[in-house]
Structure formats: structure tokens, C-alpha cells
Short mmCIF file of C-alpha atoms and ligand atoms in Angstrom, two decimals:
data_model
loop_
_atom_site.label_atom_id
_atom_site.label_comp_id
_atom_site.label_asym_id
_atom_site.label_seq_id
_atom_site.Cartn_x
_atom_site.Cartn_y
_atom_site.Cartn_z
CA ASP A 1 10.31 -17.84 -10.87
CA THR A 2 7.07 -15.94 -10.71
CA GLY A 3 4.24 -15.53 -8.20
CA SER A 4 0.68 -14.27 -8.27
CA ALA A 5 -1.68 -13.62 -5.38
CA ALA A 6 -5.05 -11.93 -4.84
CA ALA A 7 -5.46 -8.46 -3.31
CA VAL A 8 -8.81 -8.54 -1.52
CA PRO A 9 -10.54 -5.41 -0.13
CA ILE A 10 -11.06 -5.78 3.64
CA ASP A 11 -14.28 -3.69 3.78
CA ASP A 12 -16.93 -1.98 1.64
CA VAL A 13 -14.89 1.19 1.04
CA ASP A 14 -11.55 -0.46 0.05
CA ILE A 15 -9.82 1.03 3.11
CA ALA A 16 -7.10 -1.60 2.64
CA TYR A 17 -6.40 -4.85 0.77
CA VAL A 18 -5.03 -8.16 2.10
CA THR A 19 -3.15 -10.93 0.35
CA PRO A 20 -2.72 -14.53 1.64
CA VAL A 21 0.83 -15.65 2.49
CA THR A 22 2.18 -18.84 4.10
CA ILE A 23 4.93 -18.88 6.72
CA GLY A 24 6.91 -21.82 8.12
CA THR A 25 6.68 -25.60 8.24
CA PRO A 26 3.95 -26.77 8.25
CA PRO A 27 2.66 -23.63 6.48
CA GLN A 28 0.73 -21.07 8.53
CA THR A 29 -1.54 -18.85 6.40
CA LEU A 30 -1.94 -15.14 7.24
CA GLN A 31 -3.62 -12.28 5.35
CA LEU A 32 -1.15 -9.40 4.98
CA ASP A 33 -1.51 -5.78 3.83
CA PHE A 34 1.07 -5.38 1.02
CA ASP A 35 2.47 -1.89 1.45
CA THR A 36 4.73 -0.21 -1.13
CA GLY A 37 5.05 2.67 1.35
CA SER A 38 7.07 0.75 3.96
CA SER A 39 9.68 -2.02 4.13
CA ASP A 40 9.00 -4.12 7.24
CA LEU A 41 7.33 -7.54 7.03
CA TRP A 42 5.60 -7.88 10.39
CA VAL A 43 2.89 -10.21 11.67
CA PHE A 44 0.56 -10.71 14.60
CA SER A 45 2.21 -13.58 16.46
CA SER A 46 2.32 -15.82 19.53
CA HIS A 47 4.35 -12.95 21.05
CA THR A 48 1.49 -10.46 20.68
CA PRO A 49 -0.36 -9.95 23.99
CA ALA A 50 -3.81 -11.59 23.85
CA SER A 51 -5.36 -8.25 24.88
CA GLN A 52 -4.11 -6.75 21.60
CA VAL A 53 -5.37 -9.58 19.35
CA ARG A 54 -8.99 -9.42 18.17
CA GLY A 55 -9.47 -12.33 15.80
CA GLN A 56 -6.37 -11.79 13.66
CA GLU A 57 -4.53 -14.93 12.49
CA ILE A 58 -1.15 -15.24 14.25
CA TYR A 59 2.22 -16.73 13.31
CA SER A 60 3.65 -19.05 15.97
CA PRO A 61 7.36 -19.59 15.26
CA ASN A 62 7.51 -22.33 17.92
CA LYS A 63 5.13 -24.37 15.74
CA SER A 64 7.40 -24.06 12.70
CA SER A 65 10.31 -26.52 12.36
CA THR A 66 12.10 -24.08 10.01
CA ALA A 67 11.81 -20.94 12.18
CA LYS A 68 15.01 -19.49 13.63
CA LEU A 69 15.17 -16.57 16.07
CA LEU A 70 17.35 -13.69 14.84
CA GLU A 71 19.16 -13.26 18.19
CA GLY A 72 19.18 -9.75 19.64
CA HIS A 73 17.29 -8.16 16.75
CA THR A 74 14.31 -5.89 17.35
CA TRP A 75 12.13 -3.59 15.28
CA SER A 76 9.77 -0.67 15.83
CA ILE A 77 7.74 1.20 13.22
CA THR A 78 5.29 4.12 13.15
CA TYR A 79 3.22 4.79 10.02
CA GLY A 80 1.98 8.06 8.57
CA ASP A 81 -1.47 7.52 10.09
CA GLY A 82 0.00 7.22 13.59
CA SER A 83 -0.40 3.45 13.85
CA ALA A 84 2.62 1.58 15.23
CA SER A 85 4.02 -1.83 16.15
CA ARG A 86 7.27 -3.33 17.45
CA GLY A 87 8.81 -6.69 18.41
CA ASN A 88 11.47 -9.29 17.63
CA VAL A 89 12.54 -11.15 14.49
CA TYR A 90 12.64 -14.70 13.10
CA VAL A 91 13.67 -16.03 9.72
CA ASP A 92 11.50 -18.70 8.14
CA ASN A 93 10.19 -20.06 4.84
CA PHE A 94 7.81 -17.58 3.25
CA THR A 95 5.58 -18.05 0.20
CA VAL A 96 3.37 -15.64 -1.76
CA GLY A 97 1.27 -17.01 -4.61
CA GLY A 98 3.66 -19.90 -5.37
CA LEU A 99 6.84 -17.80 -5.02
CA SER A 100 9.01 -18.91 -2.07
CA VAL A 101 11.87 -17.33 -0.15
CA ALA A 102 13.71 -19.72 2.19
CA GLN A 103 15.04 -17.41 4.88
CA GLN A 104 12.70 -14.40 4.93
CA ALA A 105 12.95 -12.09 7.96
CA VAL A 106 9.54 -12.23 9.65
CA GLN A 107 9.10 -9.54 12.28
CA THR A 108 6.89 -10.83 15.09
CA ALA A 109 4.83 -8.22 16.95
CA GLN A 110 5.20 -7.95 20.72
CA GLN A 111 3.18 -4.73 20.72
CA VAL A 112 0.65 -3.26 18.25
CA SER A 113 -1.25 0.04 18.48
CA SER A 114 -5.02 0.10 18.96
CA SER A 115 -5.78 0.77 15.30
CA PHE A 116 -4.08 -2.51 14.36
CA THR A 117 -5.97 -4.39 17.09
CA SER A 118 -9.24 -2.93 15.74
CA GLU A 119 -8.41 -3.83 12.12
CA THR A 120 -9.41 -7.46 12.60
CA ASN A 121 -8.97 -8.37 8.91
CA ILE A 122 -5.26 -7.46 8.75
CA ASP A 123 -2.80 -10.00 10.23
CA GLY A 124 0.26 -7.85 9.47
CA LEU A 125 2.06 -5.92 6.75
CA LEU A 126 4.40 -6.93 3.93
CA GLY A 127 6.58 -3.99 2.98
CA LEU A 128 7.36 -3.52 -0.72
CA GLY A 129 9.28 -0.27 -0.32
CA PHE A 130 13.08 -0.11 -0.62
CA SER A 131 14.93 -2.15 2.00
CA THR A 132 16.77 0.98 3.20
CA LEU A 133 13.58 1.80 5.12
CA ASN A 134 13.55 -1.50 7.12
CA THR A 135 13.55 -0.81 10.88
CA VAL A 136 15.21 -4.03 12.17
CA SER A 137 18.21 -3.32 14.41
CA PRO A 138 21.15 -3.87 14.72
CA LYS A 139 21.09 -5.35 11.16
CA SER A 140 18.30 -4.18 8.80
CA GLN A 141 16.58 -6.91 6.78
CA LEU A 142 15.57 -7.30 3.15
CA THR A 143 11.99 -7.16 1.87
CA PHE A 144 10.35 -10.23 0.35
CA PHE A 145 10.74 -8.61 -3.10
CA ASP A 146 14.46 -7.92 -2.60
CA ASN A 147 15.01 -11.50 -1.38
CA ALA A 148 13.04 -12.96 -4.31
CA LYS A 149 14.32 -10.57 -6.99
CA ALA A 150 17.32 -12.58 -8.22
CA SER A 151 15.18 -15.65 -8.83
CA LEU A 152 12.37 -13.77 -10.61
CA ASP A 153 12.04 -14.08 -14.42
CA SER A 154 12.03 -10.27 -14.41
CA PRO A 155 12.88 -8.03 -11.38
CA VAL A 156 9.38 -6.52 -11.17
CA PHE A 157 6.11 -6.74 -9.30
CA THR A 158 2.81 -5.39 -10.59
CA VAL A 159 -0.23 -4.03 -8.76
CA ASP A 160 -3.78 -4.34 -10.04
CA LEU A 161 -6.10 -3.08 -7.29
CA LYS A 162 -9.85 -2.98 -7.93
CA ALA A 163 -12.85 -1.23 -6.42
CA GLN A 164 -14.82 -3.70 -4.31
CA ALA A 165 -13.31 -6.69 -6.08
CA ALA A 166 -10.26 -8.92 -5.80
CA GLY A 167 -7.24 -7.64 -7.72
CA THR A 168 -3.74 -9.08 -8.02
CA TYR A 169 -0.11 -8.71 -6.98
CA ASP A 170 2.12 -10.40 -9.60
CA PHE A 171 5.83 -11.02 -9.06
CA GLY A 172 8.38 -11.57 -11.81
CA PHE A 173 6.21 -10.93 -14.87
CA ILE A 174 3.96 -8.37 -16.54
CA ASP A 175 0.58 -9.86 -17.50
CA LYS A 176 -0.58 -8.30 -20.77
CA ALA A 177 -4.14 -9.40 -20.02
CA LYS A 178 -4.27 -7.00 -17.08
CA TYR A 179 -3.86 -3.72 -19.00
CA THR A 180 -4.66 -2.00 -22.29
CA GLY A 181 -2.49 0.21 -24.51
CA GLU A 182 1.07 1.08 -23.52
CA ILE A 183 2.80 1.21 -20.15
CA THR A 184 4.29 4.67 -19.49
CA TYR A 185 7.47 4.34 -17.42
CA VAL A 186 8.91 7.26 -15.45
CA PRO A 187 11.99 7.50 -13.20
CA VAL A 188 11.88 6.65 -9.49
CA ASN A 189 13.80 8.53 -6.82
CA THR A 190 14.64 5.94 -4.18
CA ASN A 191 15.27 8.57 -1.48
CA PRO A 192 14.05 8.18 1.15
CA GLY A 193 13.13 4.62 0.27
CA TYR A 194 9.69 5.07 -1.26
CA TRP A 195 8.56 4.53 -4.88
CA THR A 196 8.75 8.27 -5.53
CA PHE A 197 7.85 9.55 -9.01
CA THR A 198 6.73 12.80 -10.61
CA SER A 199 3.28 13.14 -12.13
CA SER A 200 2.98 15.55 -15.08
CA GLY A 201 -0.16 17.36 -13.91
CA TYR A 202 -3.90 17.12 -13.32
CA ALA A 203 -7.39 18.04 -14.48
CA VAL A 204 -10.67 18.36 -12.57
CA GLY A 205 -13.60 16.77 -14.39
CA SER A 206 -13.78 17.95 -18.01
CA GLY A 207 -11.61 21.00 -17.20
CA SER A 208 -8.32 21.78 -18.90
CA PHE A 209 -5.22 19.81 -17.96
CA SER A 210 -2.79 21.76 -15.79
CA SER A 211 0.79 20.70 -16.65
CA GLN A 212 2.85 20.77 -13.48
CA SER A 213 5.25 18.43 -11.69
CA ILE A 214 3.67 16.68 -8.72
CA THR A 215 6.22 14.53 -6.91
CA GLY A 216 4.76 11.86 -4.68
CA ILE A 217 4.89 8.23 -3.65
CA ALA A 218 2.92 5.27 -5.01
CA ASP A 219 1.64 3.75 -1.78
CA THR A 220 -0.57 0.65 -1.78
CA GLY A 221 -0.78 0.86 2.03
CA THR A 222 -2.53 4.25 2.03
CA SER A 223 -6.27 4.33 1.21
CA LEU A 224 -6.63 7.83 -0.19
CA VAL A 225 -4.84 10.33 -2.48
CA TYR A 226 -3.09 13.24 -0.75
CA LEU A 227 -2.05 16.14 -3.01
CA PRO A 228 -1.04 19.82 -2.65
CA THR A 229 -3.75 22.06 -1.18
CA ALA A 230 -4.04 24.21 -4.33
CA ILE A 231 -5.02 21.14 -6.38
CA VAL A 232 -7.42 19.82 -3.77
CA THR A 233 -9.22 23.15 -3.29
CA ALA A 234 -9.54 23.46 -7.08
CA TYR A 235 -11.24 20.06 -7.06
CA TYR A 236 -13.69 20.67 -4.21
CA ARG A 237 -14.61 24.12 -5.59
CA GLN A 238 -16.58 22.04 -8.14
CA VAL A 239 -18.47 20.15 -5.41
CA SER A 240 -21.54 21.86 -3.98
CA GLY A 241 -21.56 21.87 -0.19
CA ALA A 242 -17.95 20.72 0.12
CA THR A 243 -16.01 21.99 3.10
CA ASN A 244 -12.66 21.30 4.68
CA SER A 245 -13.76 20.02 8.08
CA ARG A 246 -11.39 20.24 11.04
CA ASN A 247 -13.90 18.06 12.86
CA TYR A 248 -13.68 15.20 10.35
CA GLY A 249 -10.04 15.89 9.44
CA GLY A 250 -10.51 16.68 5.78
CA TYR A 251 -12.83 17.57 2.92
CA VAL A 252 -16.42 16.39 3.35
CA PHE A 253 -19.49 17.04 1.23
CA PRO A 254 -23.16 16.02 0.98
CA CYS A 255 -23.19 12.41 -0.30
CA SER A 256 -25.84 13.57 -2.80
CA SER A 257 -23.44 16.10 -4.39
CA ALA A 258 -22.26 15.43 -7.94
CA LEU A 259 -18.50 14.82 -7.97
CA PRO A 260 -16.22 15.49 -10.93
CA THR A 261 -13.64 12.91 -11.96
CA PHE A 262 -9.95 13.61 -11.24
CA THR A 263 -7.35 13.05 -13.95
CA PHE A 264 -3.60 12.84 -13.29
CA GLY A 265 -0.75 12.67 -15.77
CA VAL A 266 2.17 10.27 -15.97
CA GLY A 267 4.35 11.56 -18.78
CA ASP A 268 2.05 11.96 -21.78
CA ALA A 269 -0.45 9.42 -20.37
CA ARG A 270 -3.59 10.46 -18.54
CA PHE A 271 -5.39 8.47 -15.81
CA THR A 272 -8.90 9.35 -14.71
CA ILE A 273 -10.12 8.48 -11.23
CA PRO A 274 -13.90 7.88 -11.38
CA SER A 275 -16.11 10.07 -9.18
CA SER A 276 -17.24 6.98 -7.30
CA TYR A 277 -13.71 6.43 -5.97
CA ILE A 278 -13.62 10.01 -4.64
CA SER A 279 -16.98 9.75 -2.94
CA TYR A 280 -15.05 7.66 -0.47
CA SER A 281 -17.34 6.92 2.43
CA PRO A 282 -20.05 8.35 4.71
CA ILE A 283 -18.34 9.90 7.75
CA ALA A 284 -20.37 7.43 9.82
CA PRO A 285 -22.62 4.54 8.80
CA GLY A 286 -25.81 5.93 7.26
CA SER A 287 -24.64 9.56 7.39
CA SER A 288 -25.50 11.83 4.44
CA THR A 289 -22.11 13.53 4.83
CA CYS A 290 -19.34 11.89 2.82
CA PHE A 291 -15.55 11.99 3.23
CA GLY A 292 -13.48 12.64 0.12
CA GLY A 293 -11.03 10.18 -1.41
CA LEU A 294 -8.86 13.15 -2.43
CA GLN A 295 -7.39 15.10 0.49
CA SER A 296 -4.71 17.72 1.11
CA SER A 297 -1.13 16.58 1.73
CA SER A 298 -0.19 19.83 3.52
CA GLY A 299 0.02 18.14 6.92
CA LEU A 300 2.07 15.19 5.61
CA GLY A 301 5.06 16.84 3.93
CA ILE A 302 4.72 14.32 1.09
CA ASN A 303 2.20 13.69 -1.71
CA ILE A 304 0.71 10.20 -1.71
CA TRP A 305 -0.89 8.31 -4.58
CA GLY A 306 -2.79 5.76 -2.51
CA ASP A 307 -5.36 3.11 -3.39
CA VAL A 308 -7.95 5.62 -4.74
CA ALA A 309 -5.47 6.42 -7.53
CA LEU A 310 -3.88 2.96 -7.89
CA LYS A 311 -7.34 1.43 -8.45
CA ALA A 312 -7.57 3.47 -11.66
CA ALA A 313 -4.47 1.90 -13.23
CA PHE A 314 -2.22 -1.13 -13.70
CA VAL A 315 1.12 -0.26 -12.10
CA VAL A 316 4.52 -1.87 -12.70
CA PHE A 317 7.08 -1.50 -9.90
CA ASN A 318 10.30 -2.16 -11.79
CA GLY A 319 13.11 -3.18 -9.42
CA ALA A 320 15.83 -3.08 -12.08
CA ASN A 321 18.81 -0.76 -11.71
CA PRO A 322 17.78 2.06 -11.83
CA PRO A 323 14.23 1.36 -10.67
CA THR A 324 11.31 2.86 -12.60
CA ILE A 325 7.53 2.83 -12.24
CA GLY A 326 5.13 2.13 -15.10
CA TRP A 327 1.46 3.12 -15.39
CA ALA A 328 -1.09 1.66 -17.82
CA LYS A 329 -4.84 1.88 -18.33
CA LYS A 330 -6.95 -1.21 -17.71
C1 47J B 1 -0.53 0.75 8.45
C2 47J B 1 -0.22 1.79 7.46
C3 47J B 1 0.54 1.66 6.28
C4 47J B 1 0.54 2.92 5.68
C5 47J B 1 1.15 3.35 4.39
N1 47J B 1 2.51 3.05 4.26
N2 47J B 1 -0.20 3.74 6.47
C6 47J B 1 -0.50 5.15 6.27
N3 47J B 1 -0.66 3.05 7.57
#
């Protein structure tokens, strides 16, 4: 089997991407945020209080003839950005881009935090991290990818995110039309359940490449890139008027400032993030102060290669044993 579905930016700064999925019988279509940085599949549902729903599509298990409650199972998750949700669990038919799993655990939200209520274009998350991270108790559940893996032509999914355009999540195959040159594969450390890999270094603009190991996670659910402070300060030293603002929670700069590109290494390969991706967004609509797409990871305890970096590459998440991650130009 294989599957292929669109990854559509939810706003004009690519803060997140959503992908259509269908759940149950007859099929209910929701737009989910595919997140390689977590492993819960949760949805806005008929169990979510109306006061917490602001236009999101919901999954109603009682309208699905194939839904079954997973008795006594609950879940609760908090993400790196402080957002959170919790609830109960059903199993039901679940399809992504023509690829179906018969008894997928679908975690129905009974409570979502305000940032989820405000994100009206996201109807839930589909975790693509390792199933060890799943929060369902007393028995943790498998991700859609882990459930589908055995039936896939190849145990992989690929990510092709684009700036202000629809990209693709492919399951079970590697589409040669989506990348150029070779795919550079590097090892993945599955502790603690993320797609953790080590980059071989970085360069700022046309500067020299600094060879150093930068271990971090490939996270489609995070908008920006978060790297060690020394690297980030080296970058913004090249940006006139840049400052690390406690008020705005990170590096900001005059939107009119020229921004260098940022290049990162994967093995011998080099990937360059265009300046436009790093001039992430005005701090408020119409403001002449812009927030950077590259920020310091010092407060996180982990380095994160989020969408700003993933948009610059075609990435293969190889779920073989042992797992690896592959990066190619496009
Ligand atoms: C909702 C959500 C998902 C992620 C990345 N795993 N973050 C930081 N927030």
C-alpha cells in the first residue's frame, strides 16, 4: 500500500500545515496537523465543550457505525509551546490519502487549551513520532504510521513542505519527482521518541561552514528552527538592528533589514534556508518589526529543526529497523 496527501499552510506565514483525513463510517473529514514531534492522534470531537470549539470540524463517534469506545482509556498531552489537550479514546477506520487503517486509536478531546481553540484551522493532530511517546493510559496506542507500516510497500513516509504552497506527505514510497540529487541518510536516535539526528554544522550567509555536531529533532509540528545560542547570535550579528527581545520572546529585527541565508549540514550535504523563510513574520500585523524564523533553543533543552528548515528540503522518515532520516535538495 501507499498513500499521499496534501500539506496545506494554515496562514500566510506557514505557522502550521494541515492534511485532510477521513474517520469512521460514513467518513468524516477533518484537517489535522501532522506532527513528527509527538505521537498522539487527537481530534476535536462531540466530546469537546462547545465553548472550546471555534469553527473546527469535529469527529462524532456516535455517528460512525465502526467506532468503538476504548473502555477506561484516557489521554493528556502538553506540547513544547505550552498548548495542551486531554480526553478519551475510540478506535475507528482511518484513512489518509487513500491509505487506510481499520482500527486506528482516535483520541477524542474533552478539553483543549485556548491556543487550540483559537487555531480555528486545525481540527487536531496526527502524531508521527515514535509510539513510545503516546500518552494513552492504561495501554498506550500506536501511531497511524506504525499501524500502517506492515502494509506499506516500504516502511517510510516523506515530507515535502513548501513556503505558502501545498506540499505533500507520502506514505510507503519515495517519489523521485519530489527531489534532486542524492538523499543523504543519517542515523536516528529514537530516545526519547523523537526523530533525533545530528547535523554536521552550519554557515551564516556566504560565511565559512563551521563543522560541529548539532543534535536535534526533525519536527513538522514546530514552525521555527531552534538552535544553540552561540549559533543564533552568530547569525543575528549579521542583521542590522537585530535584538533578542524579552518582550517578544526572541530575536526581532527591522523588517527592512537584509537577512543572510542559513545553511545546515547533514553529513556531507548542505541545505540552505532562504532569507525569506527567516524573515518569519511582523510581530503584529503591519508592524515594521519582524520576528526571526531562527531562534535560540536555550530555554527548550532540545534543538528543533521545524518547518522553517523542513521547507528547504525533501525529508525521508525511514521507519525500518534501525530507523534513519534522509535529506535531499528539491
Ligand atoms: C501543538 C504543537 C505541536 C508541537 C510540536 N510537536 N508544538 C510545539 N505545538
